[in-house]
Coordinates of C-alpha atoms and ligand atoms in Angstrom, one line a residue:
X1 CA 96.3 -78.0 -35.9
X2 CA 96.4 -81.3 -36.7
X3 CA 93.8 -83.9 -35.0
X4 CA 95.4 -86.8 -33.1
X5 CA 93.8 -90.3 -33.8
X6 CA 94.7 -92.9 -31.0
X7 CA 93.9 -96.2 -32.6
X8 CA 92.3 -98.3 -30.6
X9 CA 93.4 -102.3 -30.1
X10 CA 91.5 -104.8 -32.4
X11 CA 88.1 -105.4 -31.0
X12 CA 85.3 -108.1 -31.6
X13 CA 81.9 -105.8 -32.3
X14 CA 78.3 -107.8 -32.9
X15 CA 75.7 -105.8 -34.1
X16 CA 72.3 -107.3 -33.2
X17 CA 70.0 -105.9 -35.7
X18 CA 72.8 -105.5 -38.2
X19 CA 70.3 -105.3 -40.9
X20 CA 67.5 -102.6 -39.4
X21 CA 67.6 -99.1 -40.1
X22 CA 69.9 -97.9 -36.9
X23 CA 72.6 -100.1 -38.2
X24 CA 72.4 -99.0 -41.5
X25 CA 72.3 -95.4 -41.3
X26 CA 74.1 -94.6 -37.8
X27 CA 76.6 -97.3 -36.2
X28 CA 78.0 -99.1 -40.1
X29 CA 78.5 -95.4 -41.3
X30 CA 80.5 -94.3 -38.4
X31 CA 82.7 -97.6 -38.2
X32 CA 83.6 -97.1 -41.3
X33 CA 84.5 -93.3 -41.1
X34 CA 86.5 -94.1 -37.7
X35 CA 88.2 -97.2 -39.9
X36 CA 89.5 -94.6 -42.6
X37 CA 90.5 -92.4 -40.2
X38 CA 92.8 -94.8 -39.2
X39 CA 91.5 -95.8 -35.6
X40 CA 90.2 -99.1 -36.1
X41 CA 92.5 -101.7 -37.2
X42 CA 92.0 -104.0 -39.9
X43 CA 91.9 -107.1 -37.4
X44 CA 88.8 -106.1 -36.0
X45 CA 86.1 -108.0 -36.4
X46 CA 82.5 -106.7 -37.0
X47 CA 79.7 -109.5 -36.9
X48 CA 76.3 -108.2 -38.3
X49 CA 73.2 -110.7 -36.4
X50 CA 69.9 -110.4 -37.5
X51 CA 67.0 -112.5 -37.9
X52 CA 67.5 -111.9 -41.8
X53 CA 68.4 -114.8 -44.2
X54 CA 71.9 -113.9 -46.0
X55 CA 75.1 -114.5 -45.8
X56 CA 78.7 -112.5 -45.1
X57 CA 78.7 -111.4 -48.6
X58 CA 75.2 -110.3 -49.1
X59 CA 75.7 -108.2 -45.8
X60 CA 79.0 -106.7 -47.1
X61 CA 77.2 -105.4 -50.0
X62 CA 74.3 -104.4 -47.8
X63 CA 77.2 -102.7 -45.9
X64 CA 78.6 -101.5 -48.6
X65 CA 75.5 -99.6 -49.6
X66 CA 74.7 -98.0 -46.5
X67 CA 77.9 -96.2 -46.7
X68 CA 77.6 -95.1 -50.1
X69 CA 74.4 -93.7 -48.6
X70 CA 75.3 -92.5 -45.1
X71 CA 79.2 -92.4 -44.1
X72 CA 79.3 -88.1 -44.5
X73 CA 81.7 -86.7 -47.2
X74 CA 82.1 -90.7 -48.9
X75 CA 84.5 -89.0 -52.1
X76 CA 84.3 -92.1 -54.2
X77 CA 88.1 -91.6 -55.0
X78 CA 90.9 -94.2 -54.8
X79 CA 91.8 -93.6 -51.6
X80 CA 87.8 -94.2 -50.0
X81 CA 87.4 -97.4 -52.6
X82 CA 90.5 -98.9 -50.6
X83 CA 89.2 -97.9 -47.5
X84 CA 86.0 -99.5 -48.3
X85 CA 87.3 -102.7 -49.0
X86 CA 89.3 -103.0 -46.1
X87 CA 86.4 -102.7 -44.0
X88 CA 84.3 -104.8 -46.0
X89 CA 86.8 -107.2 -45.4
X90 CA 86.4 -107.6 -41.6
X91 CA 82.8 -108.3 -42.0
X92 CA 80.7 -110.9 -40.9
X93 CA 77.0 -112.5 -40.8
X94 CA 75.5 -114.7 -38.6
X95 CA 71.6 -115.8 -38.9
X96 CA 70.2 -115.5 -35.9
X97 CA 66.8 -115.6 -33.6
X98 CA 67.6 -113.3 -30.5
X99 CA 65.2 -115.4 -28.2
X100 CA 65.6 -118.7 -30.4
X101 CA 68.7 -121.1 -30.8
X102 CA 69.5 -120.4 -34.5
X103 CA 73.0 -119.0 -35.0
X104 CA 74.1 -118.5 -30.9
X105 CA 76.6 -121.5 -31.5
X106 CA 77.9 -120.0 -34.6
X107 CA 78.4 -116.8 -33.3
X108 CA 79.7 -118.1 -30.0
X109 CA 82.4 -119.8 -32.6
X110 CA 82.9 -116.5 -34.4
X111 CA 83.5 -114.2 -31.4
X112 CA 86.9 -114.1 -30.3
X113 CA 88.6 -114.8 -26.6
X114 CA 91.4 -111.8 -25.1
X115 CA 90.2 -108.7 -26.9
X116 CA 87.6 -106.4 -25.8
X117 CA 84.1 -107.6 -26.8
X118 CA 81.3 -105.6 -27.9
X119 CA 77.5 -106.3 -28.4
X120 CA 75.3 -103.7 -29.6
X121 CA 71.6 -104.4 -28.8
X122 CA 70.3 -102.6 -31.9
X123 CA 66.9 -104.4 -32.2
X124 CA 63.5 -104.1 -30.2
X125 CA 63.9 -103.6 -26.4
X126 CA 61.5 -106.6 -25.9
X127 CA 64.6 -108.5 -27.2
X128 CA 67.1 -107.0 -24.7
X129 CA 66.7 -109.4 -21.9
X130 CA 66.6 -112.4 -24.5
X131 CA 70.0 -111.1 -25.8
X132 CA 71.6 -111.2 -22.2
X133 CA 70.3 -114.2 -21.3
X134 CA 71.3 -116.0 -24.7
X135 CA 74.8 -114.7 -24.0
X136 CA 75.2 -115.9 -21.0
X137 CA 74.2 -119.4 -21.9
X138 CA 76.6 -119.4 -24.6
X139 CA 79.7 -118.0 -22.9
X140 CA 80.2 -114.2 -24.2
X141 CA 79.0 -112.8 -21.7
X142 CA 82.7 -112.7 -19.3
X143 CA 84.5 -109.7 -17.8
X144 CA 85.7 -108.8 -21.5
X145 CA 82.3 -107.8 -22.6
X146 CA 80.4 -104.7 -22.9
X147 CA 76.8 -104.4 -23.8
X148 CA 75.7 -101.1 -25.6
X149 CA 71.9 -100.5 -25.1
X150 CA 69.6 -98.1 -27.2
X151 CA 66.7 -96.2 -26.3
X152 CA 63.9 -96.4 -25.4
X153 CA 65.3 -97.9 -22.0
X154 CA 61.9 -98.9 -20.4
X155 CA 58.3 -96.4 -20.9
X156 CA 58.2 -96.0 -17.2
X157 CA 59.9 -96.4 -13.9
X158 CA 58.8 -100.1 -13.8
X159 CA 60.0 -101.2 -16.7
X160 CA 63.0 -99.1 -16.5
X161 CA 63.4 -101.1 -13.3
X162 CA 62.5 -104.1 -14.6
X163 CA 65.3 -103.8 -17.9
X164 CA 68.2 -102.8 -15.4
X165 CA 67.4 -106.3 -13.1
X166 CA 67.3 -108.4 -16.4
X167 CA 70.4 -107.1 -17.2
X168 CA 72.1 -107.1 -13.9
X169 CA 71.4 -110.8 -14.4
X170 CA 74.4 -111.2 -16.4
X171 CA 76.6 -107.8 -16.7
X172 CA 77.6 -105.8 -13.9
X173 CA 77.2 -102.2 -14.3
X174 CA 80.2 -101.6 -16.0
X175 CA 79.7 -103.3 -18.6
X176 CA 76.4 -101.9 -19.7
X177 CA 76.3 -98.7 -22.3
X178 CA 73.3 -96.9 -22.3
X179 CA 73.2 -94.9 -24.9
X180 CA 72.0 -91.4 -25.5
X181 CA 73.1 -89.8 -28.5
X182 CA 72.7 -86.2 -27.7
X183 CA 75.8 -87.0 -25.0
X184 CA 77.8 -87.8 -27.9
X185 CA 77.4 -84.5 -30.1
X186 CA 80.5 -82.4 -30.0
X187 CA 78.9 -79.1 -28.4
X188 CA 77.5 -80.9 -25.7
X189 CA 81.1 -82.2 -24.8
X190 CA 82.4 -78.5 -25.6
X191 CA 79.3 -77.0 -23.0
X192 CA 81.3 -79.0 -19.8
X193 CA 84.8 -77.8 -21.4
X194 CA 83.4 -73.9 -21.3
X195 CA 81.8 -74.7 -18.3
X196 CA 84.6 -76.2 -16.2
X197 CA 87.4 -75.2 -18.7
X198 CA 87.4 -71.8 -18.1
X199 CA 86.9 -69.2 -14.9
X200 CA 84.7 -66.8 -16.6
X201 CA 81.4 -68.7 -16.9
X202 CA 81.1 -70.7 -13.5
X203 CA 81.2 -67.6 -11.8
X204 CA 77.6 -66.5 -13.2
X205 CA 76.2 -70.0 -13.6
X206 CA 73.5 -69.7 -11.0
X207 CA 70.0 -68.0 -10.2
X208 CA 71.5 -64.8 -8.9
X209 CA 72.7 -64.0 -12.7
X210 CA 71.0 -66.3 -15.0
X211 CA 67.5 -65.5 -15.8
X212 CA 66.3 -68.3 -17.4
X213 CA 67.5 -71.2 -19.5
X214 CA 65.6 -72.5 -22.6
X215 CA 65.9 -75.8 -24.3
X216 CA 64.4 -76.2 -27.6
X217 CA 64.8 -79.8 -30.0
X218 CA 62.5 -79.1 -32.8
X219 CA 62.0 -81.5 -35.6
X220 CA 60.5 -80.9 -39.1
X221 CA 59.7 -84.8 -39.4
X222 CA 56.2 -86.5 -38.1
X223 CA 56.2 -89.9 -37.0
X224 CA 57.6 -91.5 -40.2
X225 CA 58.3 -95.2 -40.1
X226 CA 58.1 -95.1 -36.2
X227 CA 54.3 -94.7 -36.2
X228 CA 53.7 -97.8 -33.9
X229 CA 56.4 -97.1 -31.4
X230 CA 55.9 -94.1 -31.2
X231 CA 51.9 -93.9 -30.7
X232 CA 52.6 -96.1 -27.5
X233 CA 55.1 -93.2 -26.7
X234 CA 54.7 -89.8 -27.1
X235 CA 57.1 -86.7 -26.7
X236 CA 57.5 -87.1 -23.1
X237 CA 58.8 -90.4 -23.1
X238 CA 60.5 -90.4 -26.2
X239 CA 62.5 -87.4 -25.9
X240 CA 61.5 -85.6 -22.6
X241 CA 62.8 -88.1 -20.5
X242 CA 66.1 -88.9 -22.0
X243 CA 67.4 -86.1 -24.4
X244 CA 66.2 -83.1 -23.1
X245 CA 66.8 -84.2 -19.5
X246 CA 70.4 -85.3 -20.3
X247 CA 70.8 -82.3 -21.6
X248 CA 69.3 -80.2 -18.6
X249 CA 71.4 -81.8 -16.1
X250 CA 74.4 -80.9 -18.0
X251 CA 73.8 -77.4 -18.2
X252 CA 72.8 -77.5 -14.2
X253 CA 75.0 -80.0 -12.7
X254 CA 78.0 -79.2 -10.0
X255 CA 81.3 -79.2 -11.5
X256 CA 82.3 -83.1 -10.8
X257 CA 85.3 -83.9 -9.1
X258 CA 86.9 -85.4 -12.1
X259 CA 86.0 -86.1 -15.7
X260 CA 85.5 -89.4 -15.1
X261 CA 82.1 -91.6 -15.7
X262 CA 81.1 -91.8 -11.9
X263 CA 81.9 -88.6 -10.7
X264 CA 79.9 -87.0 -13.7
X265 CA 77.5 -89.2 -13.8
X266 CA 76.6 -88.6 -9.7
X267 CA 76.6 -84.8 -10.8
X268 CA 73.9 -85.4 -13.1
X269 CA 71.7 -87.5 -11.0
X270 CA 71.9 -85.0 -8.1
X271 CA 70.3 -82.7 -10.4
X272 CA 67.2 -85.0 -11.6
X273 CA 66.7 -85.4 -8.1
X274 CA 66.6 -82.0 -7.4
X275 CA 63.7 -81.5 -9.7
X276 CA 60.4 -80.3 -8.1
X277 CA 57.5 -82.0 -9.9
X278 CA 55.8 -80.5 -12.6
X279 CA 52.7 -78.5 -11.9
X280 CA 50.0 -79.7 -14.2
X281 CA 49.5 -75.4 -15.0
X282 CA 53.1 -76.0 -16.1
X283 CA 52.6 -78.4 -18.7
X284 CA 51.6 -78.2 -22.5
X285 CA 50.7 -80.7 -24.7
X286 CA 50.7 -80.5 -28.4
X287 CA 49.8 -82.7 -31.4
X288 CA 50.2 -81.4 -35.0
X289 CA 47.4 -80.9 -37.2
X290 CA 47.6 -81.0 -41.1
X291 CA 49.3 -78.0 -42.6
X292 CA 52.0 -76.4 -44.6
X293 CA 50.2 -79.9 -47.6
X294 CA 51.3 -82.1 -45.0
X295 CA 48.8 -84.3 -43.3
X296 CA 48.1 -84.3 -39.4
X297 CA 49.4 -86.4 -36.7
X298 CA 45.9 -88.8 -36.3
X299 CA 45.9 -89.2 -39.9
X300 CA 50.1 -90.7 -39.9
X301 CA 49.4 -92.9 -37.2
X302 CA 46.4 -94.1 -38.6
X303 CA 44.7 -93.9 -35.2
X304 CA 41.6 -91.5 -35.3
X305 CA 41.3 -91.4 -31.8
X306 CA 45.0 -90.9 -30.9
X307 CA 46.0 -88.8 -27.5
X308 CA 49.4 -89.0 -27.8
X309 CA 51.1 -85.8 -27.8
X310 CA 53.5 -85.2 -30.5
X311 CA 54.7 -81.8 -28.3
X312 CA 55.4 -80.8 -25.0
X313 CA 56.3 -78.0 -23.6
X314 CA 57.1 -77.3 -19.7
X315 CA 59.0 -75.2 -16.9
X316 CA 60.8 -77.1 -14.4
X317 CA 62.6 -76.1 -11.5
X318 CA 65.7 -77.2 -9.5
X319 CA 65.5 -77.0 -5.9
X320 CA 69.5 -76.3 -5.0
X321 CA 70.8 -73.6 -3.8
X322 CA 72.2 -73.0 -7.2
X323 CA 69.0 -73.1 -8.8
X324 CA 66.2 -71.5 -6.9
X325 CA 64.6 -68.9 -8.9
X326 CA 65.7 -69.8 -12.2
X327 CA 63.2 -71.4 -14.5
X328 CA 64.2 -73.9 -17.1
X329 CA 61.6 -74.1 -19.7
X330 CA 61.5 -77.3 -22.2
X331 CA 59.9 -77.9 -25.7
X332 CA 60.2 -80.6 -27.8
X333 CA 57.7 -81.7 -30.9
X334 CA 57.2 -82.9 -34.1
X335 CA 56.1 -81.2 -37.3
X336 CA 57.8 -77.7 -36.3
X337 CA 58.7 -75.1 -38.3
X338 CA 62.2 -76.0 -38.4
X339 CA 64.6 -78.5 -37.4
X340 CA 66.5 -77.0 -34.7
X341 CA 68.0 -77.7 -31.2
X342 CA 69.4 -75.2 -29.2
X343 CA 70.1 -74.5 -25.1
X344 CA 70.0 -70.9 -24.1
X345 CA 71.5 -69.4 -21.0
X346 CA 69.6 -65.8 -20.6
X347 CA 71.4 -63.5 -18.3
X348 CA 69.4 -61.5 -16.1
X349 CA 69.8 -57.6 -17.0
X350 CA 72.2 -55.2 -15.6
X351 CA 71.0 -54.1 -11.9
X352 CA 70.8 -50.3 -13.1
X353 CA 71.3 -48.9 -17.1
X354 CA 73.6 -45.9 -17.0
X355 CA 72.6 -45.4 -20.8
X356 CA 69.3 -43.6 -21.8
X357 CA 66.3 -45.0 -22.5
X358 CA 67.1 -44.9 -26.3
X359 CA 69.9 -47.3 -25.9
X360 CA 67.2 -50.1 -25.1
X361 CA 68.0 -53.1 -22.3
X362 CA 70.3 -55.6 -23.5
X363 CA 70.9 -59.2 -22.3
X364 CA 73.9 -61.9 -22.5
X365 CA 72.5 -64.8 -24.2
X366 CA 74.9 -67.8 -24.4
X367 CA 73.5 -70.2 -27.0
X368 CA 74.6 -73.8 -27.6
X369 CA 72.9 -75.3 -30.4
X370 CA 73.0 -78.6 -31.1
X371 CA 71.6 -78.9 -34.8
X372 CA 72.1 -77.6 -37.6
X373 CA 75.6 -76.2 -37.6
X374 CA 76.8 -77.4 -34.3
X375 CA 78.3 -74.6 -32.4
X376 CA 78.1 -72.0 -29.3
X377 CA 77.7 -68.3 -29.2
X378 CA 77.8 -65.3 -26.8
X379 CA 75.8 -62.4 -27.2
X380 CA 77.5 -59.8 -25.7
X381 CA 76.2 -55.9 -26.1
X382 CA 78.3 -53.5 -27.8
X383 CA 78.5 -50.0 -28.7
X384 CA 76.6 -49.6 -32.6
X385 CA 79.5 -48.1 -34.5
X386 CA 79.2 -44.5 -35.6
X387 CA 79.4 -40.8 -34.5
X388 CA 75.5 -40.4 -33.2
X389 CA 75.0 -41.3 -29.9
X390 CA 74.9 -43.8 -27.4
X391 CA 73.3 -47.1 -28.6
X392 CA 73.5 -50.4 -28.4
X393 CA 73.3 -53.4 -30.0
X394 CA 73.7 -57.0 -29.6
X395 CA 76.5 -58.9 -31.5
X396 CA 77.4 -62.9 -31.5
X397 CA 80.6 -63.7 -30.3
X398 CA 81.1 -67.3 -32.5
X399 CA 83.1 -69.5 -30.2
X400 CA 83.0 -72.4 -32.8
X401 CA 86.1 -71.2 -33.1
X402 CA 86.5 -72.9 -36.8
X403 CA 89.1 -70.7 -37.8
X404 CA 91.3 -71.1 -35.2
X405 CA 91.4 -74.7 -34.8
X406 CA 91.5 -75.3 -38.4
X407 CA 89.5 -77.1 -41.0
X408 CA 90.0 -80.8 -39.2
X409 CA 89.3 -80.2 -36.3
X410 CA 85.9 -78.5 -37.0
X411 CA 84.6 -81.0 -38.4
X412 CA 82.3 -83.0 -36.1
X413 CA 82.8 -86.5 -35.8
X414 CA 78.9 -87.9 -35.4
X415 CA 78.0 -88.7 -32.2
X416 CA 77.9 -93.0 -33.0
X417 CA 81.2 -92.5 -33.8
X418 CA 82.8 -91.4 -30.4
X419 CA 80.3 -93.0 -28.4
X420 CA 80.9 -96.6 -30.0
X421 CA 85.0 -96.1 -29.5
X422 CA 84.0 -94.9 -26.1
X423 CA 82.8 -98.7 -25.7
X424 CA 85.6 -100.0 -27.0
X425 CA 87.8 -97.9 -24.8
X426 CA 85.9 -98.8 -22.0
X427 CA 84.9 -95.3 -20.7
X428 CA 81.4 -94.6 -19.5
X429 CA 81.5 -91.0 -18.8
X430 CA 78.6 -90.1 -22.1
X431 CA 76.4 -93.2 -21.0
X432 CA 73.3 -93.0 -18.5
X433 CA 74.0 -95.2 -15.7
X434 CA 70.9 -96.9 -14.3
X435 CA 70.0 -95.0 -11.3
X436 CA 70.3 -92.3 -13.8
X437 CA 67.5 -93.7 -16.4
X438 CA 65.2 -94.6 -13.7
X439 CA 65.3 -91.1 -11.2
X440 CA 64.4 -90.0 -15.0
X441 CA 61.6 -91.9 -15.1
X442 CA 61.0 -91.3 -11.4
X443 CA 60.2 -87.8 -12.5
X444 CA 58.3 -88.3 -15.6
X445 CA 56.2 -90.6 -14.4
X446 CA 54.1 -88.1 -12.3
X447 CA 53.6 -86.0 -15.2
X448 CA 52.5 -88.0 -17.6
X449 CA 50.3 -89.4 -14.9
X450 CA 48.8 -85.9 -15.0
X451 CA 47.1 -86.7 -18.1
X452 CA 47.0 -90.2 -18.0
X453 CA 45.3 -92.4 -15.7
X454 CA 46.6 -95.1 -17.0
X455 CA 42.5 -96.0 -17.9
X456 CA 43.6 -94.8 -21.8
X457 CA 41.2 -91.9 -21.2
X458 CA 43.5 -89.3 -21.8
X459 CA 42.6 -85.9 -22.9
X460 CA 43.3 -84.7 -25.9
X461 CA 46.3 -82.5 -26.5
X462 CA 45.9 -79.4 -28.2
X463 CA 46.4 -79.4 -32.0
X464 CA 48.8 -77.0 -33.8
X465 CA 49.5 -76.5 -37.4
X466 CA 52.5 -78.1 -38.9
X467 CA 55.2 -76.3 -39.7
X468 CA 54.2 -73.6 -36.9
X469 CA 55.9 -73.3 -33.6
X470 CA 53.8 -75.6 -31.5
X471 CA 50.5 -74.6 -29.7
X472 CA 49.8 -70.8 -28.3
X473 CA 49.4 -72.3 -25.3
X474 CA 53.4 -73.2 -25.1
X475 CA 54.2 -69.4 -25.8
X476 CA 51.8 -68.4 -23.0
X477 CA 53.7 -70.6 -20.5
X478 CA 56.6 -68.0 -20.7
X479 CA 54.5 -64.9 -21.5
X480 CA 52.5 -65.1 -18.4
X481 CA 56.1 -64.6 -16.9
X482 CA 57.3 -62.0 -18.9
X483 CA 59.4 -63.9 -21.5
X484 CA 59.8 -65.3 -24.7
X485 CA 60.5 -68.5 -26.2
X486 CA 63.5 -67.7 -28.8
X487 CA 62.6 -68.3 -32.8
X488 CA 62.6 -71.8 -34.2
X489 CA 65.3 -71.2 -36.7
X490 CA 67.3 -73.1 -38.6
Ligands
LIG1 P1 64.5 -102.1 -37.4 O1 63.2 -102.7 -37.2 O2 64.9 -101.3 -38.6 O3 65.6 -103.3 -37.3 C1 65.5 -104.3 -36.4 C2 66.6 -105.3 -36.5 O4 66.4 -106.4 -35.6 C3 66.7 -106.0 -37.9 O5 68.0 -106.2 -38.2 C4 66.0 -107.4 -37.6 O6 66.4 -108.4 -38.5 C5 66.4 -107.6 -36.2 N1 65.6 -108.5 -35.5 C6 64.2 -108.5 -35.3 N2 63.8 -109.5 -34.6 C7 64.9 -110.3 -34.3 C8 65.1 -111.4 -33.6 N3 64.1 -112.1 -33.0 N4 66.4 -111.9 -33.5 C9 67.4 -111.3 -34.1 N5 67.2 -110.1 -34.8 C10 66.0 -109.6 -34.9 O7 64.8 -101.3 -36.0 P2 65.8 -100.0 -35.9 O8 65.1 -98.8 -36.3 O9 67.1 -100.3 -36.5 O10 66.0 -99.9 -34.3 C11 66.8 -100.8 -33.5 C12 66.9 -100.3 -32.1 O11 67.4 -99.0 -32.0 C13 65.5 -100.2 -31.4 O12 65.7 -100.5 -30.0 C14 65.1 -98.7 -31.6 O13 64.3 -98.3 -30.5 C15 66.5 -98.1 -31.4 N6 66.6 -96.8 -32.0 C16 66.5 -96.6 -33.4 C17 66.6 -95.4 -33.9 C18 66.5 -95.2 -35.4 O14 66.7 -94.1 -35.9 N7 66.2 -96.2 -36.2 C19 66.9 -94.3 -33.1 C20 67.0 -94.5 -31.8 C21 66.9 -95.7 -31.2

């Protein structure tokens, strides 16, 4: 099967913070991979802004570098050294102070009239309502643009509130990309085309059959080079509220009308606001100690006193009539023993075994995992081959379905890469709208409010070694209901 490439009309794309690290090893990298692949065309334009002093050149060879470093499977053959000059070619740099004067006029000059129009906010979020404003004052910010916001959006409901006014300001809603990056990985696309591509799961996609669903993202990584940020933040708000929820409301939304951005996107925010809020009994709070040579949280952050959790671990539930009854227990931390991220749909047992006793109680287990090795699987229970008796055993059924589809199409384009042509083709569908972000926030807020008074007097979450599985304490959360958290693994 071959894979169809759709070129997409020649666009005008600013990157503000075209020199920090997100530029560098996300959004230049996956231009460049969708430019070789043939869907950008060579009369784009792609205008790096940054407060850093150098010129187009300097930031070719800056871009240049970071694909050498980044862009996946770069072959350093003929064919990639043409390809790279090409897109060199339709670079550009500007100088320029988001909240000052310096360079607007120049870039104003630079950025095109007629063609689609991105700007890609990839600096601090205290710079995001500058940016607007500054783009309004200089005339790009018309019907033909399209803002592309990255996370954090806001650390609470005010703020989130407070961004989404600022920004109304000068762009109507449809012009404003939020992004979330997990909504861009492949298998989280493929979980709505299993879901509402096929009869056979929808069926048994509610509390009466599934017993639970899971949602693990583990990282190996501490706080490196995000220390600051993210001692101001802590796993609640930096992954809680937006990953792990997106992902939760897509495993538990109604099937939308249409694939379309609004129709999806009102699906999703039913669900957030279906969520009951969590019971502090429910909640578990981790922050790694030194372990496994490496050293602890306190000591990364440099802050001796720090409460910020690095972990967190909860059960929510969704009151729907879907829903009711079926816990959905999150985890997400720092310093685990693997990197690994995975949703798992546990089926409730058969009503009545017809086997013995010796044939042990099996369960359907439909895993999508989101990293490493991208992919879903169904556990169904078989027969174990041989002549003995009656036993069972558990087998995957892989529905990566590699083979099948052929060596192309397997392989995943990153998720920058469809979610920045998704700006340029003007569809929303994998971008949080803002009623989204904030009934987010509107649930989180509670919670962390659990532990913090807002008087910095926090308690202390409860250490764990790195490189283990996150506090006891988050295993007991499913153990005093008669489950199990499935392995970290890789
Ligand atoms: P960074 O500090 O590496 O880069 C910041 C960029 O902003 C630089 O290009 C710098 O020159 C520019 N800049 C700073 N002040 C400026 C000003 N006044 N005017 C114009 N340009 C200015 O930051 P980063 O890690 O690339 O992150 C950028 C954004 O992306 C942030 O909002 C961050 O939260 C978000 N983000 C980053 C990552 C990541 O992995 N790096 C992941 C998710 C989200």
């Amino acid at each position: 099967m071959v894979s169809r490439v759709i070129p997409v009309e020649p666009f005008d794309l600013v990157i503000f913070g075209g020199t920090g690290d997100l530029a560098r090893r996300k959004i230049l990298p996956a231009l460049f991979r969708r430019f070789r692949a043939g869907q950008i065309r060579s009369d784009t334009r792609i205008i790096g802004a940054a407060r850093r002093e150098m010129d187009t050149a300097a930031w070719r060879n800056f871009v240049a570098e970071a694909i050498s470093a980044h862009a996946r499977d770069a072959e350093g053959d003929r064919e990639e050294a043409t390809a790279r000059e090409g897109f060199v070619r339709m670079l550009d740099y500007v100088v320029l102070d988001a909240s000052g004067e310096t360079g607007w006029a120049q870039l104003a000059g630079l950025v095109g009239d007629g063609r689609v129009r991105a700007f890609y906010f990839s600096v601090a979020p205290r710079l995001f309502g500058a940016l607007a404003e500054r783009l309004h004052q200089h005339g790009m910010a018309d019907g033909d643009s399209r803002i592309v916001v990255e996370k954090p959006f806001g650390r609470d409901l005010a703020s989130a509130q407070e961004l989404n006014r600022t920004l109304a300001r000068h762009f109507h809603e449809g012009q404003i990309y939020r992004i979330d990056h997990y909504l861009g990985k492949e298998t989280v696309q493929n979980l709505m085309a299993i879901r509402f591509g096929n009869m056979l799961f929808e069926p048994l996609w509610n509390s009466q059959y599934v017993d639970h669903i899971q949602i693990t993202v583990a990282e190996t990584v501490g706080v490196d080079g995000r220390a600051d940020y993210y001692d101001r933040a802590g796993a609640m708000r930096d992954m809680m509220q937006n990953h792990l929820m997106q992902l939760l409301c897509l495993i538990a939304m109604e099937p939308p009308a249409r694939f379309e951005p609004d129709p999806v996107r009102d699906e999703k925010l039913k669900v957030i606001r279906a969520l009951d809020p969590v019971e502090p009994d429910n909640l578990v709070r981790g922050q790694y100690a030194a372990g496994d040579g490496m050293r602890g949280y306190r000591d990364h952050v440099g802050n001796p006193d720090s409460t910020t959790e690095s972990f967190v671990a909860l059960k929510a539930h969704i009151s729907n009539w879907r829903w009711a009854g079926t816990p959905f227990y999150l985890r997400t931390g720092k310093r685990l023993r693997d990197r690994a991220s995975e949703i798992a749909v546990v089926f409730k047992d058969t009503p009545h075994s017809i086997f013995d006793d010796d044939a042990g109680r099996h369960r359907n287990i439909l895993t999508i995992r989101l990293q490493p090795n991208e992919g879903i699987e169904l556990g169904v229970t078989i027969k174990e081959p041989g002549p003995g008796g009656m036993r069972l055993v558990d087998v995957p059924l892989d529905m990566t379905f590699a083979e099948a589809l052929g060596p192309e199409e397997a392989d995943f384009p990153d998720a920058y890469e469809r979610l920045i042509m998704d700006v340029i083709r003007g569809n929303q569908t994998l971008f949080m709208r803002g009623d989204e972000v904030e009934a987010a926030w509107a649930w989180t807020d509670p919670a962390i409010a659990t532990w913090d008074g807002g008087d910095g007097m926090a308690p202390a979450p409860i250490p764990y070694p790195s490189g283990s599985s996150g506090p006891r304490e988050s295993l007991m959360l499913m153990r005093r209901d008669g489950r199990e958290w499935r392995e970290i693994r890789a």
